[in-house]
Short mmCIF file of C-alpha atoms and ligand atoms in Angstrom, two decimals:
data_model
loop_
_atom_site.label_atom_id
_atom_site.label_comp_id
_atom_site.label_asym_id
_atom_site.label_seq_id
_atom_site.Cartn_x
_atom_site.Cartn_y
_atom_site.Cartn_z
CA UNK A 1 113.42 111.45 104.73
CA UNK A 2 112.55 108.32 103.29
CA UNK A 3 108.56 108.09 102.31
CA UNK A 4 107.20 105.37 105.02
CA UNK A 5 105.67 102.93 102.04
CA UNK A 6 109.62 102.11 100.95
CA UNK A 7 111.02 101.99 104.38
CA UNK A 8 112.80 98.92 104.43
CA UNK A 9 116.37 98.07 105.19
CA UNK A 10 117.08 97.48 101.70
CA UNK A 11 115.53 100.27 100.11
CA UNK A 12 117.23 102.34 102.69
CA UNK A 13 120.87 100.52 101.34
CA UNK A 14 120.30 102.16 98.39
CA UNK A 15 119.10 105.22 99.46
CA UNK A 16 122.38 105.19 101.61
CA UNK A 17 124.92 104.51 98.30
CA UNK A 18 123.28 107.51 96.53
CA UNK A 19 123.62 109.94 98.88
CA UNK A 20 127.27 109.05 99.20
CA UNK A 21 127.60 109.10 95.50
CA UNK A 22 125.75 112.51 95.26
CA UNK A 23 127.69 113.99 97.82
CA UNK A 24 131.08 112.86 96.13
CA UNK A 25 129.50 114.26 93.05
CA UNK A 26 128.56 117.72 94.74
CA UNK A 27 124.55 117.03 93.22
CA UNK A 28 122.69 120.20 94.27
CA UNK A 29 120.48 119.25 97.06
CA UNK A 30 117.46 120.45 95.18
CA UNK A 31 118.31 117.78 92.72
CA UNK A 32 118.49 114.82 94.63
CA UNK A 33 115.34 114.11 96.05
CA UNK A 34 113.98 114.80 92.63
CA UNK A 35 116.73 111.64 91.38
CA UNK A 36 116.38 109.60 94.06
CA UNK A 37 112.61 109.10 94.41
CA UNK A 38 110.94 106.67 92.69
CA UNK A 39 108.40 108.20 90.45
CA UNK A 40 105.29 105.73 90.18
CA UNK A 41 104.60 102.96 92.24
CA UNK A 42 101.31 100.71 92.29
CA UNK A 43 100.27 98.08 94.39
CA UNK A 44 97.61 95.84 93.79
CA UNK A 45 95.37 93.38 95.68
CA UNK A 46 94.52 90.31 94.03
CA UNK A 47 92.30 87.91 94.52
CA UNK A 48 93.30 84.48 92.61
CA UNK A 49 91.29 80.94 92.55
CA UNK A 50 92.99 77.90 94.31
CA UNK A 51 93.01 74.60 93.01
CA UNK A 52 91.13 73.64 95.90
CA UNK A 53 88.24 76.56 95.01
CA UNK A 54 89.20 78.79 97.80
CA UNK A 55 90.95 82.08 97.21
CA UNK A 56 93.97 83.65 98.24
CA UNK A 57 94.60 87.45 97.90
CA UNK A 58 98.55 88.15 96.85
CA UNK A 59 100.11 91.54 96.89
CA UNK A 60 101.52 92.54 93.93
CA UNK A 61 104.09 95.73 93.40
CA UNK A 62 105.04 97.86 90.51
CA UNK A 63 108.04 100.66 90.90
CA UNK A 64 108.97 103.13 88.12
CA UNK A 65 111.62 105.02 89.00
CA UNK A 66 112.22 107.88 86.16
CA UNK A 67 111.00 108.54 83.45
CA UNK A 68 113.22 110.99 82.31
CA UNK A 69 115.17 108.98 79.51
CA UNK A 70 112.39 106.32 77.62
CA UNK A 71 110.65 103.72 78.94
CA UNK A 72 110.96 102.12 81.83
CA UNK A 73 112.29 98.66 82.66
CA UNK A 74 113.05 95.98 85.22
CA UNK A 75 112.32 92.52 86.13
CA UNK A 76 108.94 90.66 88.35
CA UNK A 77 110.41 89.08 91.46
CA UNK A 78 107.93 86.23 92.71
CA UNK A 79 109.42 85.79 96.21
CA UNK A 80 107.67 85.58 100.07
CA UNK A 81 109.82 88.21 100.96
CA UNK A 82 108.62 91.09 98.21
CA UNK A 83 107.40 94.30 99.43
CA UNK A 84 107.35 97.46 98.06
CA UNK A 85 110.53 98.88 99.24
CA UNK A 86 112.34 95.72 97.60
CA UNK A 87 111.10 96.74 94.73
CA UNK A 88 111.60 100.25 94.75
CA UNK A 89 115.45 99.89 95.76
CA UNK A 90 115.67 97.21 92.97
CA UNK A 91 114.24 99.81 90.19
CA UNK A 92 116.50 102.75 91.73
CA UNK A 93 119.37 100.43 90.82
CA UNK A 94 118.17 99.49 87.52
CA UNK A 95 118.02 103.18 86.54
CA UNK A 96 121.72 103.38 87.50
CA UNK A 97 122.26 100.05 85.85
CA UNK A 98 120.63 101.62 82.29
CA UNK A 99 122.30 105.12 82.52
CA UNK A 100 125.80 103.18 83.17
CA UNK A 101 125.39 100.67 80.06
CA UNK A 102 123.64 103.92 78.00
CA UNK A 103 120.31 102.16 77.41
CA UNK A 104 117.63 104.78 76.51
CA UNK A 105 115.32 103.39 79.95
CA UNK A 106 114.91 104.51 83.54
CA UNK A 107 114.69 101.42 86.03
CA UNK A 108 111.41 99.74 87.00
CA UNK A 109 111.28 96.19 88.83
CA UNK A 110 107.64 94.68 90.07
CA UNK A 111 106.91 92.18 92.29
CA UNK A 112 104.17 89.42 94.01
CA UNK A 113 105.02 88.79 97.60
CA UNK A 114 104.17 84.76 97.12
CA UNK A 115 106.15 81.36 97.15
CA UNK A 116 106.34 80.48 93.83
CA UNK A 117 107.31 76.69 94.61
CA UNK A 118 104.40 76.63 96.75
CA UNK A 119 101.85 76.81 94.00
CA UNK A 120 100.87 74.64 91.25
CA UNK A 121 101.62 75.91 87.35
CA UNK A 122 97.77 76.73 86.84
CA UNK A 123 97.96 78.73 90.09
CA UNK A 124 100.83 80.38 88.99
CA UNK A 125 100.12 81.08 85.51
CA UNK A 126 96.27 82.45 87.02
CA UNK A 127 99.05 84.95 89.44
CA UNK A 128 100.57 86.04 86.27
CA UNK A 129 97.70 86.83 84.07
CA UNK A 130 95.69 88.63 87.07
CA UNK A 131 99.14 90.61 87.81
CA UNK A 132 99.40 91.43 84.32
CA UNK A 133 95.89 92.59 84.11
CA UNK A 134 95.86 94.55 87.18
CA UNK A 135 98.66 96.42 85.70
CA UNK A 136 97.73 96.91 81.69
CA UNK A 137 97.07 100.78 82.51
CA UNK A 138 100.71 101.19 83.65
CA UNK A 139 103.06 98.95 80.90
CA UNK A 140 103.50 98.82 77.48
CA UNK A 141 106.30 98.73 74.94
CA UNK A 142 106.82 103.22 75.24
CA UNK A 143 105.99 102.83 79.29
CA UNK A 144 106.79 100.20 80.90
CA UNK A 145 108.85 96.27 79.52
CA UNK A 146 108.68 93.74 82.31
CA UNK A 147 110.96 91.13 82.55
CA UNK A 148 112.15 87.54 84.74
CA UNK A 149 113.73 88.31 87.85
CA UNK A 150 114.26 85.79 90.86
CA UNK A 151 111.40 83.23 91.00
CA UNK A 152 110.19 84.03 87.21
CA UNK A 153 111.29 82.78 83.92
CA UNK A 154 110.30 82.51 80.41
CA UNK A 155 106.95 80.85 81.12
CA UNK A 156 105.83 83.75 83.45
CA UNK A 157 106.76 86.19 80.31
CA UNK A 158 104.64 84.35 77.88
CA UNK A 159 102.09 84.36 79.80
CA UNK A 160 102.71 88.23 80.59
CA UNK A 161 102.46 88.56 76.73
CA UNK A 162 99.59 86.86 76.06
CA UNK A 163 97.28 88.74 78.73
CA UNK A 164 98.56 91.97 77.78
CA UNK A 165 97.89 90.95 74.08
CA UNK A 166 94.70 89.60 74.61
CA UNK A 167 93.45 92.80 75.92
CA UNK A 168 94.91 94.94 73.06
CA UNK A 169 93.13 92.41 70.57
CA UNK A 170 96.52 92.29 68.34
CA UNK A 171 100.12 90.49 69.46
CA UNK A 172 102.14 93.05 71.51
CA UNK A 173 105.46 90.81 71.72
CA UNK A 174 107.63 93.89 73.17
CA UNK A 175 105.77 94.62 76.15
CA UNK A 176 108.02 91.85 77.92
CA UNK A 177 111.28 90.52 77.78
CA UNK A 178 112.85 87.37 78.26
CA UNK A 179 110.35 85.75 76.55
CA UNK A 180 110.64 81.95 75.02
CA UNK A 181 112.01 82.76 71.20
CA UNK A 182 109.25 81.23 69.79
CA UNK A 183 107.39 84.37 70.76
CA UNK A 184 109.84 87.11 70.02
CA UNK A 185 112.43 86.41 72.50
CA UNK A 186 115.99 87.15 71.80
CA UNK A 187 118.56 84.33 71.45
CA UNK A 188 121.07 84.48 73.75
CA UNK A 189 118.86 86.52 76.60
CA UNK A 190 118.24 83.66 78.86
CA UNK A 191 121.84 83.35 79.35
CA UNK A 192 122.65 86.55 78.78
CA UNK A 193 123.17 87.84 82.54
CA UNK A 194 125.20 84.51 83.10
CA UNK A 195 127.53 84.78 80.28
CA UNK A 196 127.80 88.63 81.44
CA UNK A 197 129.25 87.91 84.54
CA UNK A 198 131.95 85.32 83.26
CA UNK A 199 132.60 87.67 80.55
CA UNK A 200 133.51 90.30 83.12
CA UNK A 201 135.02 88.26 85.67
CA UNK A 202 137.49 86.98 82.22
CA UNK A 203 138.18 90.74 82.09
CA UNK A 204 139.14 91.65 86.17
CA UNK A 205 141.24 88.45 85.84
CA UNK A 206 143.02 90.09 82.50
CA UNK A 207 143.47 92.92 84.85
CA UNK A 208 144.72 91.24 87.44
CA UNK A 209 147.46 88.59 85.75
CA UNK A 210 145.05 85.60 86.92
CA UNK A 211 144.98 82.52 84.95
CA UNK A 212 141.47 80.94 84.39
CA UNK A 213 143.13 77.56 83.89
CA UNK A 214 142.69 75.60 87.60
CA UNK A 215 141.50 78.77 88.95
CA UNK A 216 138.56 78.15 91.47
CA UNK A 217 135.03 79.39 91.67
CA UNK A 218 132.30 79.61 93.89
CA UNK A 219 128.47 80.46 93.30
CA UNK A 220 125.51 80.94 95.59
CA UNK A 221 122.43 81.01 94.14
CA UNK A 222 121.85 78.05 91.19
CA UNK A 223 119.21 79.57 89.19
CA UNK A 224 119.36 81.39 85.60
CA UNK A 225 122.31 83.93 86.97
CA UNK A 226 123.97 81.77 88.61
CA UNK A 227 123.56 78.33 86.79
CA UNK A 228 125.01 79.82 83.77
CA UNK A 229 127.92 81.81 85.10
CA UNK A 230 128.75 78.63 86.93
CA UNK A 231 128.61 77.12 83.29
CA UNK A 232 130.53 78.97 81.59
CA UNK A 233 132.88 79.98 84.36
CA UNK A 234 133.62 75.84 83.98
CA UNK A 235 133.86 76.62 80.14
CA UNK A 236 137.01 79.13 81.06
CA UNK A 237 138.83 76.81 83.09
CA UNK A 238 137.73 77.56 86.20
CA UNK A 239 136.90 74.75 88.62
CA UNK A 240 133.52 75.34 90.37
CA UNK A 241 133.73 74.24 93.96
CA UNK A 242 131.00 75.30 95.64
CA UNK A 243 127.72 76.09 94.95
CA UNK A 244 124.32 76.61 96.82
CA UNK A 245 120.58 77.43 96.32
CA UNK A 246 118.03 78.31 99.05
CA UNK A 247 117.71 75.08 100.41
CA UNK A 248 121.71 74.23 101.27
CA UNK A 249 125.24 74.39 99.52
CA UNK A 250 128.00 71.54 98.09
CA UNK A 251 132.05 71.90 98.01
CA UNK A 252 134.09 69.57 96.37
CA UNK A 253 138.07 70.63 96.40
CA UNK A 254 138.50 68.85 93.00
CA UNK A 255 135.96 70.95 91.09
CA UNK A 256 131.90 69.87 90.81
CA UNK A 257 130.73 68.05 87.47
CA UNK A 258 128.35 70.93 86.80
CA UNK A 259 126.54 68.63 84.26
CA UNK A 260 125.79 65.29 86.75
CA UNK A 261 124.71 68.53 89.20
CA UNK A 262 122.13 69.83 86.13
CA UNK A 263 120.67 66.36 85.87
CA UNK A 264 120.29 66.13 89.52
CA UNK A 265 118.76 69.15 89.75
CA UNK A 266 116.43 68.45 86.53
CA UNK A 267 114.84 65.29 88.38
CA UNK A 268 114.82 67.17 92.30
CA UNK A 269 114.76 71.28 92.06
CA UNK A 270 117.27 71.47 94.28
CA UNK A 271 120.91 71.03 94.54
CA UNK A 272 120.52 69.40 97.51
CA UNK A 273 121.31 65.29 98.17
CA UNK A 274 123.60 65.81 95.16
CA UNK A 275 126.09 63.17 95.87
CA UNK A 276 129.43 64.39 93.97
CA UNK A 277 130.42 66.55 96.79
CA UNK A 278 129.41 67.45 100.31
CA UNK A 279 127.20 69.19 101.64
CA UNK A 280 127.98 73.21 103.49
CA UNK A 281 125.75 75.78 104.58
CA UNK A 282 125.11 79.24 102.52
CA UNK A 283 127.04 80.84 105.82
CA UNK A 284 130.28 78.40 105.11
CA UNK A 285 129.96 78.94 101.04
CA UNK A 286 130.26 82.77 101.46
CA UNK A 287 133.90 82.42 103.49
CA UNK A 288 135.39 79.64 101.04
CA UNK A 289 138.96 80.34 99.96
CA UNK A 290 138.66 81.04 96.32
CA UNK A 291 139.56 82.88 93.60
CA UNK A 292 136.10 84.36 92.30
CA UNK A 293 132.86 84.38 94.63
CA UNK A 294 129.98 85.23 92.63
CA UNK A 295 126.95 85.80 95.02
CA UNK A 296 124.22 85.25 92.64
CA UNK A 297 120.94 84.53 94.76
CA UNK A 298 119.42 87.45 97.18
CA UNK A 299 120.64 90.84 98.44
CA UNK A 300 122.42 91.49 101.58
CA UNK A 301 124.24 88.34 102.03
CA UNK A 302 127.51 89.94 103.06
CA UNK A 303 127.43 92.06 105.45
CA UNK A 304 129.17 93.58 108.61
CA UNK A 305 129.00 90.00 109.94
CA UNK A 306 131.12 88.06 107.46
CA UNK A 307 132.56 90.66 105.19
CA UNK A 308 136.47 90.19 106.83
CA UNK A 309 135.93 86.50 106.74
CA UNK A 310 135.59 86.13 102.57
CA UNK A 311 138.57 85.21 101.12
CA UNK A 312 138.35 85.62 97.03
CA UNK A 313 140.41 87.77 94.79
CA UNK A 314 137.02 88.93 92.78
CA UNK A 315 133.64 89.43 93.97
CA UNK A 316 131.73 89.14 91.07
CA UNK A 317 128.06 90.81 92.03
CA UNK A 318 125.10 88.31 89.85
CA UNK A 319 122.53 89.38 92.21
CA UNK A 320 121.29 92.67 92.69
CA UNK A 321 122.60 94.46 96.41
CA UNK A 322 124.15 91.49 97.67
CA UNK A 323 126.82 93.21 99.22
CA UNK A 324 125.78 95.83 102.08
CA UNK A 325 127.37 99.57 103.19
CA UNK A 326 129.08 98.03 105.97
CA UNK A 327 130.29 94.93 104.02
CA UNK A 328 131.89 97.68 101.61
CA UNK A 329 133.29 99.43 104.01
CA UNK A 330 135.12 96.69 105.30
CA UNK A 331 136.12 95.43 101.39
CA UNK A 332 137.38 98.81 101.27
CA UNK A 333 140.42 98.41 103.46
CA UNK A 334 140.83 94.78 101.80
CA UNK A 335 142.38 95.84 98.62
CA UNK A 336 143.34 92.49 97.68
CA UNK A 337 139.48 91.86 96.62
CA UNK A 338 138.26 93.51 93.55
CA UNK A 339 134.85 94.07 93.15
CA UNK A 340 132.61 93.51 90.19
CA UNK A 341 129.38 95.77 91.53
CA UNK A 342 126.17 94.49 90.24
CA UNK A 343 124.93 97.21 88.26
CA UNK A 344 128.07 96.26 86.51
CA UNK A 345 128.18 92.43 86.64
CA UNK A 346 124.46 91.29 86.45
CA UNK A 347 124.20 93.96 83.11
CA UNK A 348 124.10 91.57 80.71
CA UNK A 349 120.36 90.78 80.89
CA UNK A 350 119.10 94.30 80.53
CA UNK A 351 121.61 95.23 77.83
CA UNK A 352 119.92 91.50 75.82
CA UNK A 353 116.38 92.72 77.26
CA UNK A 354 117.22 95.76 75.41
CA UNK A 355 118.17 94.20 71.98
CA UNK A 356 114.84 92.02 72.57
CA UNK A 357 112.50 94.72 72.52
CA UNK A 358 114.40 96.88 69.73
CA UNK A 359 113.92 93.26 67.66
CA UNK A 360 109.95 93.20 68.51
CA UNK A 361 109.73 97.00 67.66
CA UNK A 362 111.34 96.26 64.03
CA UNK A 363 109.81 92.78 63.75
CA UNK A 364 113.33 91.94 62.73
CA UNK A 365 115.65 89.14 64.53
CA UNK A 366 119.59 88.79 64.87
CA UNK A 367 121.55 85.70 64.74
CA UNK A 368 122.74 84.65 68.11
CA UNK A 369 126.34 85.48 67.39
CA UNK A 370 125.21 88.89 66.57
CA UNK A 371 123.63 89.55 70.11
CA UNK A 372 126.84 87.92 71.91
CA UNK A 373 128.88 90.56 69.94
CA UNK A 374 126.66 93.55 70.62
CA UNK A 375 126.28 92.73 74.38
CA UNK A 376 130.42 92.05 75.31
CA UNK A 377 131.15 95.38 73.50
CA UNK A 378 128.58 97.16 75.48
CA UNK A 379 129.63 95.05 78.82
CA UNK A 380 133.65 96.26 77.58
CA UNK A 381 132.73 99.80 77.33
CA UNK A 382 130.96 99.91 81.06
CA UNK A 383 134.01 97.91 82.38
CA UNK A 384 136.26 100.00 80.85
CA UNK A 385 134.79 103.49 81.89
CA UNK A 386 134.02 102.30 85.34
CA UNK A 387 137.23 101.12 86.08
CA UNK A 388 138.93 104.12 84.43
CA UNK A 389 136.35 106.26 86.48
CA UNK A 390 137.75 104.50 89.28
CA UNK A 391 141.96 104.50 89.02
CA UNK A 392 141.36 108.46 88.02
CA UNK A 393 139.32 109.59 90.97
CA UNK A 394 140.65 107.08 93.63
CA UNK A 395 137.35 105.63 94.25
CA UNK A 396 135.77 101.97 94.34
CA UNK A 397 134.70 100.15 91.52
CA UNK A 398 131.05 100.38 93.06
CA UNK A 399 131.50 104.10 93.92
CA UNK A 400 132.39 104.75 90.10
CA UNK A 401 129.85 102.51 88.63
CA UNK A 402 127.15 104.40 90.57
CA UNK A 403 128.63 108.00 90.00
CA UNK A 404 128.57 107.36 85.98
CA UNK A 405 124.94 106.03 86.41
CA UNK A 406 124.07 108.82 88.63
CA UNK A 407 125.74 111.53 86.63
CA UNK A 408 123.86 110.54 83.47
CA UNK A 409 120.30 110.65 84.81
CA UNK A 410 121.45 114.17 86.88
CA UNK A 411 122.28 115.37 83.41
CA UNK A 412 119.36 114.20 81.56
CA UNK A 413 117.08 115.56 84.09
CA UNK A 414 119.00 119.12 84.55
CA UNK A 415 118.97 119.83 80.01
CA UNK A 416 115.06 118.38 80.47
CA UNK A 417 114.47 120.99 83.02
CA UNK A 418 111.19 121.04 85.64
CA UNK A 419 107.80 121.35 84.41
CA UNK A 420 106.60 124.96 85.72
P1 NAD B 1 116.34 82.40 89.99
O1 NAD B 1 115.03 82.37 90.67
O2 NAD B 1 116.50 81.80 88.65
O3 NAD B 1 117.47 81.75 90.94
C1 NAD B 1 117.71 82.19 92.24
C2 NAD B 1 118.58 81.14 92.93
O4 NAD B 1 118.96 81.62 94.22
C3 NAD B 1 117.87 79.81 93.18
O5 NAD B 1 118.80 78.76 93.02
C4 NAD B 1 117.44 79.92 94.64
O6 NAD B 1 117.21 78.66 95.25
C5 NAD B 1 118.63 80.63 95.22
N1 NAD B 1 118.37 81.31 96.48
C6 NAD B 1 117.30 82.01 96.87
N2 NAD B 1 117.45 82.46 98.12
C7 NAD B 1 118.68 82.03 98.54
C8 NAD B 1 119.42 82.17 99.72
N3 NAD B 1 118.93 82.85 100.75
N4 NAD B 1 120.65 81.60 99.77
C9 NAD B 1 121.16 80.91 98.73
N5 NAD B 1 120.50 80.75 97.57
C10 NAD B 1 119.28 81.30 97.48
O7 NAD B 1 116.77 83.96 89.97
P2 NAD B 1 117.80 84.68 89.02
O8 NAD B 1 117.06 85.23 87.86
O9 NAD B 1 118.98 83.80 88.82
O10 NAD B 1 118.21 85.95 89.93
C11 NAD B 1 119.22 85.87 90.92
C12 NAD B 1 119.72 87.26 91.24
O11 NAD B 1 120.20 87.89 90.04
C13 NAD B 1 118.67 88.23 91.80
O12 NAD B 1 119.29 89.12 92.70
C14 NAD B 1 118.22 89.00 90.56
O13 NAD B 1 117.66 90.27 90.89
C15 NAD B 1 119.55 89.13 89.84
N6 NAD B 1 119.45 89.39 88.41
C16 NAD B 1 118.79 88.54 87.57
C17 NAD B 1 118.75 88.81 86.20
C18 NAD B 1 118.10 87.88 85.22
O14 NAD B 1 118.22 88.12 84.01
N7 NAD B 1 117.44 86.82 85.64
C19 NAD B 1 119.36 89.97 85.70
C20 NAD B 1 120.04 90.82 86.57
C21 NAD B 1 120.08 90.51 87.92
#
């Protein structure tokens, strides 16, 4: 039974992938609800000054999902669509995403249901700093590291910082991540997701006997994920043909000049009325012939509806749950696609997170090249296992991603035991 304050159709998706999972791993049933249920959750009303002197209340979300292995952490989504059982399917699959890449955290993600485009930067940064404060009791560097997510960036982390500092009367810099380096952010972590994904889709083309040189690409979602795996996809050999943001989507054949798009969208926000290619709908982008699709924007974009109508070799996962039960069930009897799940894929900002906030703890900073290093061996090792995991027990590359995730936190929790 799924608690009514998560019921949601995505928080049921993920409820529906780990009960598969647990099955296939023969969990005990008095185990699962006890792994599956987020632990904490807090929402909080807050009331925040407009420019124009009225006041708007936003609702703002906080999910911890275990605490069984360290801290926990997870990104803050600022998105109209946010509710509480986003975020608590987003921090169940951060916990899997942890245990899978061995970081010593269970999953958290947080959230303010608000348009983030909508508001002006002092009515954002005055969102922030009451969010923050709302929440001081409940994060921390041993409880709780927020990081960017969809509709946040490095801005929204400094000022993260800075409230939670102010309050503490001393400079807490590892109580976030993905902060700008001149506060104790990591080099390397803004593109580290990015970079992650192109790093991994280099290795399933390895796998596969697919030449990057002219092969062809195609993003939705232009933000950090998917700005920089476009990038550096480009930086492979790949031609990009077709990207999109929330607003509309571009093909050109011949490949996109990803910097001209950059400048275009420096001067508009948007990729939109960018005019070196033409312009195609989010719905068209998804079914493009290509070789990798990289679906790096929301959750749930394909589904039972267009699932049989992609036509990629890879399906590279940036976002988090952008690929539904009933999409995968249908991928499942299309061999020819292999799938990159995101716990996987998009795994490359938590590991960097990760080296951010050991750096803060020790006060002590690595060189760029030393980050890039640490983070592809880590990103090798969960490749490697998963799709070992995967060939051995004749299951999906999703399906073994989740069961080594899964498996870790069962294990963790069965040598902790239950408090009497
Ligand atoms: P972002 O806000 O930087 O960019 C999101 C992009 O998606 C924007 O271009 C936006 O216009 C576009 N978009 C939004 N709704 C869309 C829609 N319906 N159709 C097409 N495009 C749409 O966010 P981000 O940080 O790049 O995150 C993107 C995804 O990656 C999310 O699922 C997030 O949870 C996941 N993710 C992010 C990180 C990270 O480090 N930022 C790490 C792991 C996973």
């Amino acid at each position: 039974m799924i608690p009514q304050v998560y019921d949601s159709p995505i928080f049921r998706m993920a409820c529906q992938q780990f009960d598969l999972v647990a099955d296939f791993l023969e969990i005990p049933e008095s185990a699962r609800d006890r792994l599956k249920m987020p632990k904490r959750a807090v929402s909080v009303a807050m009331p925040v000054r407009r420019d124009d002197g009225s006041t708007t209340v936003f609702m703002g979300y906080r999910v911890q999902h275990h605490l069984t292995l360290g801290p926990t952490k997870g990104g803050v989504r600022f998105h109209p669509d946010v509710t509480l059982g986003e975020v608590g399917a987003l921090a169940m699959w951060m916990s899997w995403k942890c245990a899978l890449t061995g970081l010593p955290y269970g999953g958290a993600k947080g959230g303010v249901t608000c348009d983030p485009r909508a508001l002006s930067i002092g009515e954002l940064e005055r969102v922030t700093r009451r969010y923050t404060q709302e929440l001081i009791p409940f994060i921390g560097p041993q409880i709780d590291i927020p990081a960017p997510d969809m509709g946040t960036n490095e801005q929204t982390m400094a000022w993260m910082m800075d409230t939670y500092s102010l309050q503490s009367g001393h400079c807490v810099p590892a109580v976030v991540t993905g902060k700008p380096v001149s506060l104790g952010g990591s080099l390397g972590r803004k593109e580290s997701t990015g970079r992650g994904v192109a790093y991994l889709i280099s290795r399933a083309m390895d796998t596969l006997g697919i030449n990057a040189q002219g092969a062809t690409a195609v993003v939705q979602g232009y933000g950090n994920v998917g700005g920089v795996a476009a990038a550096s996809l480009n930086r492979m050999g790949l031609k990009v043909i077709a990207v999109s943001d929330a607003f509309g989507g571009l093909y050109n054949p011949k490949g996109i000049d990803l910097a001209k798009l950059d400048e275009h969208v420096a001067k508009t926000k948007s990729i939109v009325g960018f005019d070196g290619a033409e312009a195609i709908t989010n719905e068209q982008l998804l079914i493009t012939p290509c070789d990798v699709l990289v679906p790096a924007a929301m959750e749930r974009q394909i589904t039972g509806d267009n699932a049989a109508k992609i036509q990629c070799r890879i399906l590279a996962e940036g976002a988090n749950g952008p690929t539904t039960p009933e999409a995968d069930a249908i991928i499942a009897q299309r061999p020819e696609i292999f799938v990159i799940p995101d716990i996987l894929c998009n795994a490359g900002g938590v590991v960097v997170s990760y080296f951010e906030w050991v750096q803060d703890l020790q006060s002590f900073f690595w060189d760029e090249g030393e980050v890039m290093s640490k983070l592809y061996r880590i990103l090798e090792q969960a490749f490697v296992q998963t799709i070992n995991f995967s060939r051995k027990r004749g299951v999906s590359m999703r399906f073994a991603a989740l069961s080594l995730g899964i498996q870790r936190v069962h294990e963790a929790k069965q040598m902790r035991g239950l408090f009497p």
